[in-house]
Coordinates of C-alpha atoms in Angstrom, one line a residue:
Chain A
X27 CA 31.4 -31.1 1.3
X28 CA 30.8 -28.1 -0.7
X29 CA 30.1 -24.6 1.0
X30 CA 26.6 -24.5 2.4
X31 CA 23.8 -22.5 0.1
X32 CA 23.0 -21.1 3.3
X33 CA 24.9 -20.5 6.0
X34 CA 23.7 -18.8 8.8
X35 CA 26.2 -17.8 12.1
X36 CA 25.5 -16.6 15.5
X37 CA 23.0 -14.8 14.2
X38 CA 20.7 -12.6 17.0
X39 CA 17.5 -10.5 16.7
X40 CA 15.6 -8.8 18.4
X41 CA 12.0 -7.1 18.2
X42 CA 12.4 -4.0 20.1
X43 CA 13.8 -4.5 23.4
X44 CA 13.3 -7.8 23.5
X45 CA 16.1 -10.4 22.6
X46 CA 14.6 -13.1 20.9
X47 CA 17.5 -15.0 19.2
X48 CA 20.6 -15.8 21.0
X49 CA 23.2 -17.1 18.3
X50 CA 21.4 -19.3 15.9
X51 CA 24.1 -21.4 13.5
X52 CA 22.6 -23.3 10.2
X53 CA 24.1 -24.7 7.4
X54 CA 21.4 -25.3 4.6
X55 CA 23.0 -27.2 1.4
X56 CA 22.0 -26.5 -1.9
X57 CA 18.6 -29.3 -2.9
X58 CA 17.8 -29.7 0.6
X59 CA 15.0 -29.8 2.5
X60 CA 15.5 -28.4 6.3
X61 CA 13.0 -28.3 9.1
X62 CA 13.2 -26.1 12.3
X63 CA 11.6 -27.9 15.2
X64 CA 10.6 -26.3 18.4
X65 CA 7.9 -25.4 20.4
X66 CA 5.7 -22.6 20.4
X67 CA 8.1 -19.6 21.1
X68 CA 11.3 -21.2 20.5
X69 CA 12.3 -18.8 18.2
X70 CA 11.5 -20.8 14.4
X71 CA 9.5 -18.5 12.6
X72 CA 12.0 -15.5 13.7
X73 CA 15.2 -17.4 12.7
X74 CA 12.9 -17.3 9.1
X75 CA 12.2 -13.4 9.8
X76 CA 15.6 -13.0 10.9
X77 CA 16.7 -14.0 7.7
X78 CA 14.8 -11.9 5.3
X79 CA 15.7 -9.1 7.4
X80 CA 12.2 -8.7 9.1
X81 CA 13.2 -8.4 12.7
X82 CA 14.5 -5.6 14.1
X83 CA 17.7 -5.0 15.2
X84 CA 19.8 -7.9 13.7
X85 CA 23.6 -9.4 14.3
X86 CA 26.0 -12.1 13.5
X87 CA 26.6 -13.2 10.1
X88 CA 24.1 -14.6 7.3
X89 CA 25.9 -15.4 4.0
X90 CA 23.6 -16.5 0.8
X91 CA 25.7 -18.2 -1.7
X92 CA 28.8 -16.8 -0.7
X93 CA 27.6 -13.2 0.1
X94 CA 26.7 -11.5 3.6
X95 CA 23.3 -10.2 3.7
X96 CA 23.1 -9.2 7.1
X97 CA 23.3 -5.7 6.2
X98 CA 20.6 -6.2 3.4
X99 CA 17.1 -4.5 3.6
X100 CA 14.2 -7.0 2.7
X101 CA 13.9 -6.6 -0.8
X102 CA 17.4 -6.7 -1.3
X103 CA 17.3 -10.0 0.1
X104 CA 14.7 -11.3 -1.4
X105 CA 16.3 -9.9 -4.9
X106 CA 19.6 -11.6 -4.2
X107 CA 17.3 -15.0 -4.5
X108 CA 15.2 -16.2 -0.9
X109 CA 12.1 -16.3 -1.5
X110 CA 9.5 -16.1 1.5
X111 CA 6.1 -17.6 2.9
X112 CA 4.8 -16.6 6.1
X113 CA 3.0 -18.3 8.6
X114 CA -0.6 -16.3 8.1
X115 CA 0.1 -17.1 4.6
X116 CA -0.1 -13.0 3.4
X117 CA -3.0 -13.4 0.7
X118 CA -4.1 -9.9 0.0
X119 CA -7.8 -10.0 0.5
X120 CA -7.9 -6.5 -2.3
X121 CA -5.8 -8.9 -5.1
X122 CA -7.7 -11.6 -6.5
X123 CA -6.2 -15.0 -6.9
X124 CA -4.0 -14.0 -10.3
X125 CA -2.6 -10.7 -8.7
X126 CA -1.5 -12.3 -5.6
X127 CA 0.2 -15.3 -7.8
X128 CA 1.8 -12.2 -10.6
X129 CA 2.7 -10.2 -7.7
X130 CA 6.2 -11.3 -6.4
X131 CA 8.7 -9.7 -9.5
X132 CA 11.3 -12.2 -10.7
X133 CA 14.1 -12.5 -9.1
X134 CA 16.3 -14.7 -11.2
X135 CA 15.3 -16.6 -14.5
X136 CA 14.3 -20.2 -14.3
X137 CA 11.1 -20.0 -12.2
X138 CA 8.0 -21.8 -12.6
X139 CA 5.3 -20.4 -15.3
X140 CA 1.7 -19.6 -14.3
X141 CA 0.9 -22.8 -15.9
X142 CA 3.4 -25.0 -14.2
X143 CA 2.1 -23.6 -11.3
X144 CA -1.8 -23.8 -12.0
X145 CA -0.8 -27.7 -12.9
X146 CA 0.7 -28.0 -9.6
X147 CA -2.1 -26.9 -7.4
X148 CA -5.3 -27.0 -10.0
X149 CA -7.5 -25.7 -7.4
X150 CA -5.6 -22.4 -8.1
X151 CA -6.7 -22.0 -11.7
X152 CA -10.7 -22.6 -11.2
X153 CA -10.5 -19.6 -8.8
X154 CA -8.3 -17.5 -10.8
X155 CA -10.9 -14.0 -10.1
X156 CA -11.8 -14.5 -6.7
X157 CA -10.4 -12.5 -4.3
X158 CA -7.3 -14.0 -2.3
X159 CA -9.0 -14.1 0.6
X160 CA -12.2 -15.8 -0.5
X161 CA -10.2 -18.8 -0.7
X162 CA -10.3 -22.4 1.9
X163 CA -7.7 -21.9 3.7
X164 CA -6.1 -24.9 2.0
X165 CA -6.0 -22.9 -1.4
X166 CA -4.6 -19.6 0.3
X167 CA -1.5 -22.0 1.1
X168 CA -1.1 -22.9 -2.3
X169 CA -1.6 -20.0 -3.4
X170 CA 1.0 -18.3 -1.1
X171 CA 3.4 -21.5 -1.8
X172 CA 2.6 -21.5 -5.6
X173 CA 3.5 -17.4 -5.7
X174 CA 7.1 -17.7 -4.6
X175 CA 7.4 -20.4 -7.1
X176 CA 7.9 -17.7 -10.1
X177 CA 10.5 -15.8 -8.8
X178 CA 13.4 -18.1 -9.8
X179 CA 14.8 -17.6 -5.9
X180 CA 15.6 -21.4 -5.0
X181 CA 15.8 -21.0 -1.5
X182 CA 12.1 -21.0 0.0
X183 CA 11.4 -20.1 3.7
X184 CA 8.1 -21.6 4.3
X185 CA 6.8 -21.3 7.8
X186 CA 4.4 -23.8 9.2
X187 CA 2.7 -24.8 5.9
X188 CA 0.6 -27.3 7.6
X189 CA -0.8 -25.2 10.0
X190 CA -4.3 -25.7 10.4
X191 CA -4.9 -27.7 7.2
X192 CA -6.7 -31.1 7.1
X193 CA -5.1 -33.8 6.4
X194 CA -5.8 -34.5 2.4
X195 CA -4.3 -31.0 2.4
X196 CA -1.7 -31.8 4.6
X197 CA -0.6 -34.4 2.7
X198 CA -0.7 -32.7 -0.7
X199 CA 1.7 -29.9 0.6
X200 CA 4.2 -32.8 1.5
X201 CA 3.8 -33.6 -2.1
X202 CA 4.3 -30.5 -3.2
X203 CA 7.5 -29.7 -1.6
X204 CA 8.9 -33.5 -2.1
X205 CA 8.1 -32.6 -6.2
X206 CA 9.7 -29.1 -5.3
X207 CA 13.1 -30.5 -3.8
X208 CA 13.0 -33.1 -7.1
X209 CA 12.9 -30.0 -9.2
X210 CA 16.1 -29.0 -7.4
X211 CA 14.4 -26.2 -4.9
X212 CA 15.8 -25.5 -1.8
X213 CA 13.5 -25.5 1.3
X214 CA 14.0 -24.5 5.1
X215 CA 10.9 -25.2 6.8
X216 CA 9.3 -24.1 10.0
X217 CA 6.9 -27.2 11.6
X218 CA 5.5 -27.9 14.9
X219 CA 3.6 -30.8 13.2
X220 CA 6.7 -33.4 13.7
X221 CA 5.4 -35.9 11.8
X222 CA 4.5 -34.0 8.9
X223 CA 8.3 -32.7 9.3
X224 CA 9.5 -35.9 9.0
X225 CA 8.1 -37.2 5.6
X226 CA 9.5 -33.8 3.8
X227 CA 12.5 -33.1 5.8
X228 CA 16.3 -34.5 4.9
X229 CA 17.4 -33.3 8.3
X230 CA 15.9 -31.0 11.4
X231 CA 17.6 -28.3 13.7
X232 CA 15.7 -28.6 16.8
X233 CA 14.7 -25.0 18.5
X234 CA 14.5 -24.1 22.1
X235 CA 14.7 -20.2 23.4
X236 CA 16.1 -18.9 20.5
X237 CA 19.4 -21.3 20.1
X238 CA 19.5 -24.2 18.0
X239 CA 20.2 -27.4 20.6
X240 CA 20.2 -30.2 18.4
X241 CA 20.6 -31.8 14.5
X242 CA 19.1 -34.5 13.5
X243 CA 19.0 -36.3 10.2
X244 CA 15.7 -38.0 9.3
X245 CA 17.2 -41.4 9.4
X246 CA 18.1 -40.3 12.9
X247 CA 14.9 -39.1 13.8
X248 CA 13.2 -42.0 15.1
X249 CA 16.1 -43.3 17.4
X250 CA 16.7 -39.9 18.9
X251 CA 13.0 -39.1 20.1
X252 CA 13.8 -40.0 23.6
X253 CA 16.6 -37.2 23.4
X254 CA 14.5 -34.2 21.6
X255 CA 11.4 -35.2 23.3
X256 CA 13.3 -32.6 26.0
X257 CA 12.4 -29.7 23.6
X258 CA 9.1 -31.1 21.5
X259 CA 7.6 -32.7 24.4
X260 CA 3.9 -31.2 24.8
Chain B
X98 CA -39.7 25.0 -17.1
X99 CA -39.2 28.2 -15.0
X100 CA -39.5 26.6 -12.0
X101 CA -39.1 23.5 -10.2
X102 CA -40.0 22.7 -6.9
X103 CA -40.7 27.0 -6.5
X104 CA -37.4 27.4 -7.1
X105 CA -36.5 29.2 -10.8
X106 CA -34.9 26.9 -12.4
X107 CA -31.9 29.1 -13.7
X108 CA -30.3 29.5 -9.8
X109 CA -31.4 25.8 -9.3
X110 CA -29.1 25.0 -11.8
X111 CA -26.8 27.5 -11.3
X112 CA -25.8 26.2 -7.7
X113 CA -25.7 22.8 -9.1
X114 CA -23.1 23.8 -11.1
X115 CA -21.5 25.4 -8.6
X116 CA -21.5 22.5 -6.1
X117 CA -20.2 19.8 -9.3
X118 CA -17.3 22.3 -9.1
X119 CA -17.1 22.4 -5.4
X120 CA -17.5 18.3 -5.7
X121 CA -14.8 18.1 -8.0
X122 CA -12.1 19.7 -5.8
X123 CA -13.8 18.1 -2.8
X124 CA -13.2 14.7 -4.8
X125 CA -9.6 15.5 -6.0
X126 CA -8.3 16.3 -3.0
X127 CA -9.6 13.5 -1.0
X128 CA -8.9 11.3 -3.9
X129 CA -5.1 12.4 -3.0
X130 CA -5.2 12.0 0.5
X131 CA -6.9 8.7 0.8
X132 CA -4.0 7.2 -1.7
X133 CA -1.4 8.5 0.9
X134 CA -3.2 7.5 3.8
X135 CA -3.4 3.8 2.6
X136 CA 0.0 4.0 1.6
X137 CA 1.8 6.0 4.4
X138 CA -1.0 5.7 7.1
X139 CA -0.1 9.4 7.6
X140 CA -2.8 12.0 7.6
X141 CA -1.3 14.5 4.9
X142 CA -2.5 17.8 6.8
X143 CA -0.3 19.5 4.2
X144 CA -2.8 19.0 1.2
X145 CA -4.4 22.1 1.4
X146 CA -1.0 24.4 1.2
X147 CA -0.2 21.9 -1.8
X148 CA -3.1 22.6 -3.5
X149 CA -2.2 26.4 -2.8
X150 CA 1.3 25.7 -3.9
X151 CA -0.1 24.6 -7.3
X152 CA -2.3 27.7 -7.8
X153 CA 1.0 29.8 -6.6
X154 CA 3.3 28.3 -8.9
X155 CA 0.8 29.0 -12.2
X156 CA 0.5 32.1 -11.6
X157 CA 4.4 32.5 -10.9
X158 CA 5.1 30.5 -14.1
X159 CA 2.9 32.7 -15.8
X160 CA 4.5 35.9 -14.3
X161 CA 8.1 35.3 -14.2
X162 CA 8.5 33.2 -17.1
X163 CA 5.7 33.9 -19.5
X164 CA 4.7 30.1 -19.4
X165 CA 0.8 29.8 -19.3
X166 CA -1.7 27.5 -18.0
X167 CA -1.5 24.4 -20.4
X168 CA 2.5 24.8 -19.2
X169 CA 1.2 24.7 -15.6
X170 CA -1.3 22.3 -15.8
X171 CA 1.9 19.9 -16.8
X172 CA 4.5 21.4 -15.1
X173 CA 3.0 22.8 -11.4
X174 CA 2.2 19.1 -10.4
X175 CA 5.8 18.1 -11.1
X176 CA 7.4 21.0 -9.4
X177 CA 4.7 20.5 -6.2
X178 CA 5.0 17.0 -6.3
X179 CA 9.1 17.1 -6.2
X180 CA 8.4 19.5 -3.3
X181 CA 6.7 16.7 -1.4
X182 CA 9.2 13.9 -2.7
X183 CA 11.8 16.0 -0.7
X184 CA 9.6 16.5 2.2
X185 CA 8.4 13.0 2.7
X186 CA 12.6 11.5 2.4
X187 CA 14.6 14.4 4.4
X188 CA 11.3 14.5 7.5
X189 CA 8.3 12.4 6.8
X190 CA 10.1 8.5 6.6
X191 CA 11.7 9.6 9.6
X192 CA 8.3 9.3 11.2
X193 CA 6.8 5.8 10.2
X194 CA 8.4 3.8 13.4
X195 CA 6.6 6.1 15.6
X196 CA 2.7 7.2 15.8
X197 CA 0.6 8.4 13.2
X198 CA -0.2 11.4 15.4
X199 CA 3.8 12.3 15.0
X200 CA 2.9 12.3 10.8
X201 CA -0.3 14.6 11.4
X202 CA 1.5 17.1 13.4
X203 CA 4.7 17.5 11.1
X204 CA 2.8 17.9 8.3
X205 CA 0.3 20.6 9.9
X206 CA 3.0 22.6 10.8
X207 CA 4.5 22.4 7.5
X208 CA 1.3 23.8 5.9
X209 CA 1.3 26.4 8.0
X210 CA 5.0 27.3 7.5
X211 CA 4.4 27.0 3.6
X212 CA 1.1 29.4 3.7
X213 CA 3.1 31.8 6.2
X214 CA 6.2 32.1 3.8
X215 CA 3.5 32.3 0.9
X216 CA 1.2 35.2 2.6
X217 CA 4.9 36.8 3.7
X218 CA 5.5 37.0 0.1
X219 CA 2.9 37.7 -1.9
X220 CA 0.5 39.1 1.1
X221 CA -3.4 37.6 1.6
X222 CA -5.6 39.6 -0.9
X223 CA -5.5 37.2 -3.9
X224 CA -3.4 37.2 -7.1
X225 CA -6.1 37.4 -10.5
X226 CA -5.6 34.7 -13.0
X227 CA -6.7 34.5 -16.2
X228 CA -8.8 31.7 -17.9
X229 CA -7.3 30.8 -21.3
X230 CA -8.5 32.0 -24.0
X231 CA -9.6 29.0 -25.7
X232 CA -11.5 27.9 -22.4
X233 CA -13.5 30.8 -22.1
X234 CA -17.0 32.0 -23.1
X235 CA -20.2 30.0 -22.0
X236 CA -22.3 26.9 -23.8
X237 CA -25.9 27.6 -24.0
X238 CA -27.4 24.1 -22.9
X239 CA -31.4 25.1 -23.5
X240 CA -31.6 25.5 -19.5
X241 CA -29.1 27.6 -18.6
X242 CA -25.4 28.7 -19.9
X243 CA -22.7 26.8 -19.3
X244 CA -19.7 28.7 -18.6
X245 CA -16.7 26.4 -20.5
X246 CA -14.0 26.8 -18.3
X247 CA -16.3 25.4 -15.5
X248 CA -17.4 22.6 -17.7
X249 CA -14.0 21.9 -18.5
X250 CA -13.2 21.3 -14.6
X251 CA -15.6 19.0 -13.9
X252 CA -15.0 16.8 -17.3
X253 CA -10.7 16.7 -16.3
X254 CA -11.4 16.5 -12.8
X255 CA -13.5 13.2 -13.6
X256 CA -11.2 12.0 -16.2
X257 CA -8.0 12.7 -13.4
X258 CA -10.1 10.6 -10.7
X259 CA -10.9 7.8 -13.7
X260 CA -7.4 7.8 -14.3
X261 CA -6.4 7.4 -10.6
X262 CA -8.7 4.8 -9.9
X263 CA -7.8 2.5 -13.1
X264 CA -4.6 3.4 -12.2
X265 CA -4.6 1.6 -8.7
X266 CA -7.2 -1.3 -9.3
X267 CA -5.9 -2.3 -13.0
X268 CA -2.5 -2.2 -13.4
X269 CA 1.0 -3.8 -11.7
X270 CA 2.4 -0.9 -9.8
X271 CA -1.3 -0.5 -8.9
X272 CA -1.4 -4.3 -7.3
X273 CA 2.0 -3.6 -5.8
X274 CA 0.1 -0.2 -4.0
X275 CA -2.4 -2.3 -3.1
X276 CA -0.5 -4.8 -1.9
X277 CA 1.7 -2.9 0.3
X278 CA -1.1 -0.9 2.3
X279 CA -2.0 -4.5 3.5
X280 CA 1.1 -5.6 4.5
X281 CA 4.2 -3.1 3.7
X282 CA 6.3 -5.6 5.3
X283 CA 5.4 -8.6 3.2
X284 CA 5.3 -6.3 0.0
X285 CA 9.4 -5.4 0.6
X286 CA 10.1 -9.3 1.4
X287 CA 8.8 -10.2 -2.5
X288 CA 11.6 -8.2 -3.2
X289 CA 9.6 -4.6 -3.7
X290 CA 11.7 -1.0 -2.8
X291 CA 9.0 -0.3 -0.6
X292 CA 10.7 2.8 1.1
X293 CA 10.7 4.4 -2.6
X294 CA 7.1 3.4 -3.3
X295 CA 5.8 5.4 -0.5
X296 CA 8.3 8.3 -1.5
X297 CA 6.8 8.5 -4.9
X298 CA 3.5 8.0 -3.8
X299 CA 3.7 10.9 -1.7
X300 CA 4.9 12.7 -4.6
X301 CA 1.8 11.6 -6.9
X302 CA -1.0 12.3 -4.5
X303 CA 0.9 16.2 -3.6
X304 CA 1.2 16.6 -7.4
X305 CA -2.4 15.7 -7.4
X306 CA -3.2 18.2 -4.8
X307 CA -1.3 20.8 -7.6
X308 CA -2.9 20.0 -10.0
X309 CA -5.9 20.8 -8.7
X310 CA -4.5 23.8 -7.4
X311 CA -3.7 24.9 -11.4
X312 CA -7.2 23.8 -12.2
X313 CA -8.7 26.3 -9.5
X314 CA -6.4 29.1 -10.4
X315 CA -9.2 30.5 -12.7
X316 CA -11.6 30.3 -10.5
X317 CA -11.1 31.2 -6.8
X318 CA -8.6 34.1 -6.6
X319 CA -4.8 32.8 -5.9
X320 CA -4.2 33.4 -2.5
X321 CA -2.5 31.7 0.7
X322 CA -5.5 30.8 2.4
X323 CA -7.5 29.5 -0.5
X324 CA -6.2 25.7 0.5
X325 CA -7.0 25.7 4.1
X326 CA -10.5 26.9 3.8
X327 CA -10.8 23.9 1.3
X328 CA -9.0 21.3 3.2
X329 CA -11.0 21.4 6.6
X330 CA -14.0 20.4 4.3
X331 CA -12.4 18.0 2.3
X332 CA -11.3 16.1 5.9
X333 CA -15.2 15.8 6.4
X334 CA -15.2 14.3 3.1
X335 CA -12.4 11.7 3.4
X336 CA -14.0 11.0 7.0
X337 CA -17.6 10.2 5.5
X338 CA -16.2 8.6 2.2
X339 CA -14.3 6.4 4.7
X340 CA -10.5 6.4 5.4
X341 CA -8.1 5.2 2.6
X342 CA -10.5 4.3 -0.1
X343 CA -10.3 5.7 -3.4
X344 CA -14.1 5.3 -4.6
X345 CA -15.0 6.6 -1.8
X346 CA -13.3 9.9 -1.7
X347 CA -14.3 10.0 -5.4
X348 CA -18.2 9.5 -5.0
X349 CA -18.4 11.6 -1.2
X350 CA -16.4 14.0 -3.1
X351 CA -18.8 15.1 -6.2
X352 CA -21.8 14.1 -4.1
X353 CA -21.4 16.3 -1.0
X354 CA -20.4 19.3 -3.7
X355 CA -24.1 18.3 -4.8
X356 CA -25.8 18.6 -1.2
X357 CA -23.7 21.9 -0.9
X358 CA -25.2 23.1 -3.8
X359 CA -28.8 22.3 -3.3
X360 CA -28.5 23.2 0.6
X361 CA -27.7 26.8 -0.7
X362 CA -31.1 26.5 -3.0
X363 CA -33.1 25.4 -0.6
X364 CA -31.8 26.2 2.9
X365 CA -29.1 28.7 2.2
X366 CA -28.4 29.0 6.2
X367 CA -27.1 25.9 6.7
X368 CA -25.4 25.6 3.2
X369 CA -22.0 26.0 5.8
X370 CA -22.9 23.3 8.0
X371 CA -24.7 20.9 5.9
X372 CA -21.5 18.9 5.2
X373 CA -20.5 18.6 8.7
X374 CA -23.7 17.4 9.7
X375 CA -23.9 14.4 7.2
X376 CA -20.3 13.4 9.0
X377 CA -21.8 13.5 12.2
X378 CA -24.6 11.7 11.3
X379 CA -22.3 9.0 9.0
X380 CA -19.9 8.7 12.2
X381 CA -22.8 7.4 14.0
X382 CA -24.3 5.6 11.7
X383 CA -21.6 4.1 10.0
X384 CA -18.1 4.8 12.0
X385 CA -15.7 3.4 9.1
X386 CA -17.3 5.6 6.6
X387 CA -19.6 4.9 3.9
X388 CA -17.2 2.9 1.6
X389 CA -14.8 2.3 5.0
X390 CA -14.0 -1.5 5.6
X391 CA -14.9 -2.1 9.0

């Protein structure tokens, strides 16, 4: 198999004094789409932090297509081609809908173009002078999806898109990212929403206190619940 | 029409003028600080020696090296703003990870270091200045006369806080500002220097402060105190307009010159005060400020 697009060692973080990942490994292959799994607090969304550099204090090893960026500040990161979307989405209420979508700069060439974009979620386009906050809170996910889609990076870090959505919307992200990964993007994916996970995902790393305790492939998925039910279990 | 309201109309007028001019610098300098506050959350308690600085730095250019006040008008921001460039990478970004009050209390005592060192210099009595020559003389506008030079401070004072303010709401490095007194964090993420943004934005709203300072050169005497007796009025000003916005600190700015002016018309006692009071009574009215998002 060829070297991972991502490939993320004992990596650890912590946010101030406290230690909240204790050697996460992940190997994310180019045209993939990855989920993290885990309950609340198991350490998903700051494996995604930890990788654009967001944390604080930060160790172990993080190499993007075959350089280390553990050393990196933020932008550098997201310059060397990651793009990310955070779980409160990050609309900026004082942009209006076209700012926030023209505000990430290129990264690379071969993004999406405005209109790609405004054809993949046309809800975008019909709001194009509202402010970004004005939005359902459906279209502020698109939005904050559809902005990272410019950049060229073709790794996206998307945490919890599904997150208090309904479930028309819900289903349209999965469509989105399934069109995304046919277009040859890159996804790792923070869910809690399992099933939801498991009609985007090709495999899932399953999170508990801030180590990674089990891989699953989707195929896998149904036959192992009795096993990760242990770490989703509500 | 000799008088209006009992008053004669030529000292109406006259301290109407005045307090435009006074609104000007009010708006100016606030204009400055509420672009670095939103920016830097840091309250730049060295504005007023800036604005100083400017003033200083025209009259040195035009003392040591002959260059006059179109030359400082251009050249004193740069020089000031550079000034605050160095301050902002070798002490203030050393700050951010701590409290805000940590910001306001470095840059306090570097105003009072820089007007120290200035007064040690060039001692407290006030350098003259001369208005240009092609900026002086008066405009007879039916009702009163106009002197130019003062005209001419209002009209680039307005123009600068235009500029500013398209500047910020209409272009990309203007989104980006935006953007990143949100949420710095996401901002950098995108793939934005944001460390170097604040840097030069630092530098821009000091430079601004200068520029002012150049602009006021002509017309209060250059000396060190001439920014501190300003700034403590132009903190009232940002406080009412409401912390961090620019419209705000535009608007409060050339309005409260207005109230200044008429106060002195028509209750010259509390012409001091009269300010201070609308902040009180704003505060409690209205804590974020007039134009303040809750």
């Amino acid at each position: 198999m060829a070297e991972p697009m991502l490939k993320v060692r004992g990596l650890e973080a912590w946010y101030g004094e406290s230690h909240v990942l204790h050697g996460v490994s992940l190997d994310i292959h180019e045209g993939e789409v990855v989920t993290l799994l885990g309950r609340n607090g198991a350490g998903k969304t700051s494996t995604l932090r930890a990788i654009m550099g967001l944390t604080g204090r930060r160790a172990g090893s993080i190499v993007f297509e075959g350089k280390e960026t553990i050393g990196l500040r933020p932008d550098l990161i997201a310059r060397s081609g990651i793009a990310y979307c955070p779980e409160e989405r990050g609309i900026f209420a004082s942009l209006d809908v076209t700012e926030n979508l023209l505000l990430p700069p290129a990264v690379r060439s071969g993004g999406l173009s405005v209109d790609e974009i405004y054809t993949l979620f046309p809800n975008l386009k019909e709001r194009a002078r509202s402010p970004g906050t004005k939005l359902s809170g459906g279209e502020q996910q698109m939005l904050a999806i559809g902005r990272i889609l410019r950049t060229g990076a073709k790794l996206l870090l998307l945490d919890e898109p599904s997150e208090g959505l309904a479930p028309v919307i819900v289903q349209q992200i999965g469509r989105t990212i399934r069109e995304l990964k046919s277009r040859g993007f890159t996804v790792l994916l923070v869910e809690q929403n399992f099933r939801f996970a498991q009609t985007v995902a090709d495999r899932h790393y399953v999170m508990e206190h801030g180590e990674v305790k089990a891989t699953v492939t989707n195929a896998e998925l149904a036959t192992s619940m009795d096993r990760l039910n242990e770490y989703l279990g509500v | 029409m000799d008088e209006i309201f009992g008053i004669p109309a030529p000292l109406l007028f006259g301290q109407l003028l005045l307090g435009l001019i006074n609104g000007a610098f009010y708006a100016l300098l606030s204009l400055g600080l509420a672009v670095i506050f939103g920016m830097l959350n840091v309250i730049n308690f060295t504005h007023g020696a800036q604005f100083m600085l400017g003033a200083f730095v025209a009259w040195a250019m035009l003392n040591f090296l002959g260059l006059g006040y179109w030359w400082a008008l251009l050249l004193a921001p740069i020089v000031v703003g550079l000034f605050g460039v160095l301050l902002e990478r070798t002490m203030i970004s050393q700050l951010y990870k701590l409290d805000h009050l940590y910001g306001l209390l470095l840059t306090f005592g570097v105003g009072l270091i820089v007007e120290g060192l200035v007064r040690n210099e060039f001692g407290s009595s006030g350098l003259p200045y001369r208005i240009p020559t092609e900026l002086t003389g008066a405009w007879d506008l039916g009702f009163m006369f106009m002197p130019v030079y003062r005209g001419w401070v209002v009209i680039v004072a307005l123009v600068a806080c235009i500029a500013t303010w398209l500047v910020i709401e209409k272009t990309k490095i203007g989104s980006y500002l935006r953007a990143a007194t949100e949420n710095p964090a996401l901002v950098q993420a995108f793939g934005i220097n944001v460390p170097r943004m604040m840097t030069l934005t630092y530098g821009a709203g000091v430079a601004l402060a200068a520029f002012a300072g150049v602009l006021a050169a002509p017309i209060y005497s250059v000396n060190p105190q001439m920014g501190s007796n300003l700034i403590i009025i132009v903190f009232a000003v940002v406080v009412i307009g409401g912390m961090g916005s620019i419209l705000g600190s535009v608007v409060t700015g050339f309005g409260l010159g207005i109230i200044e002016g008429l106060t002195k018309v028509f209750y010259p006692e509390a012409s001091a005060t009269v300010i201070f009071v609308v902040m009180a009574i704003v505060l409690l009215l209205r804590p974020a400020g007039l134009f303040g998002r809750a």
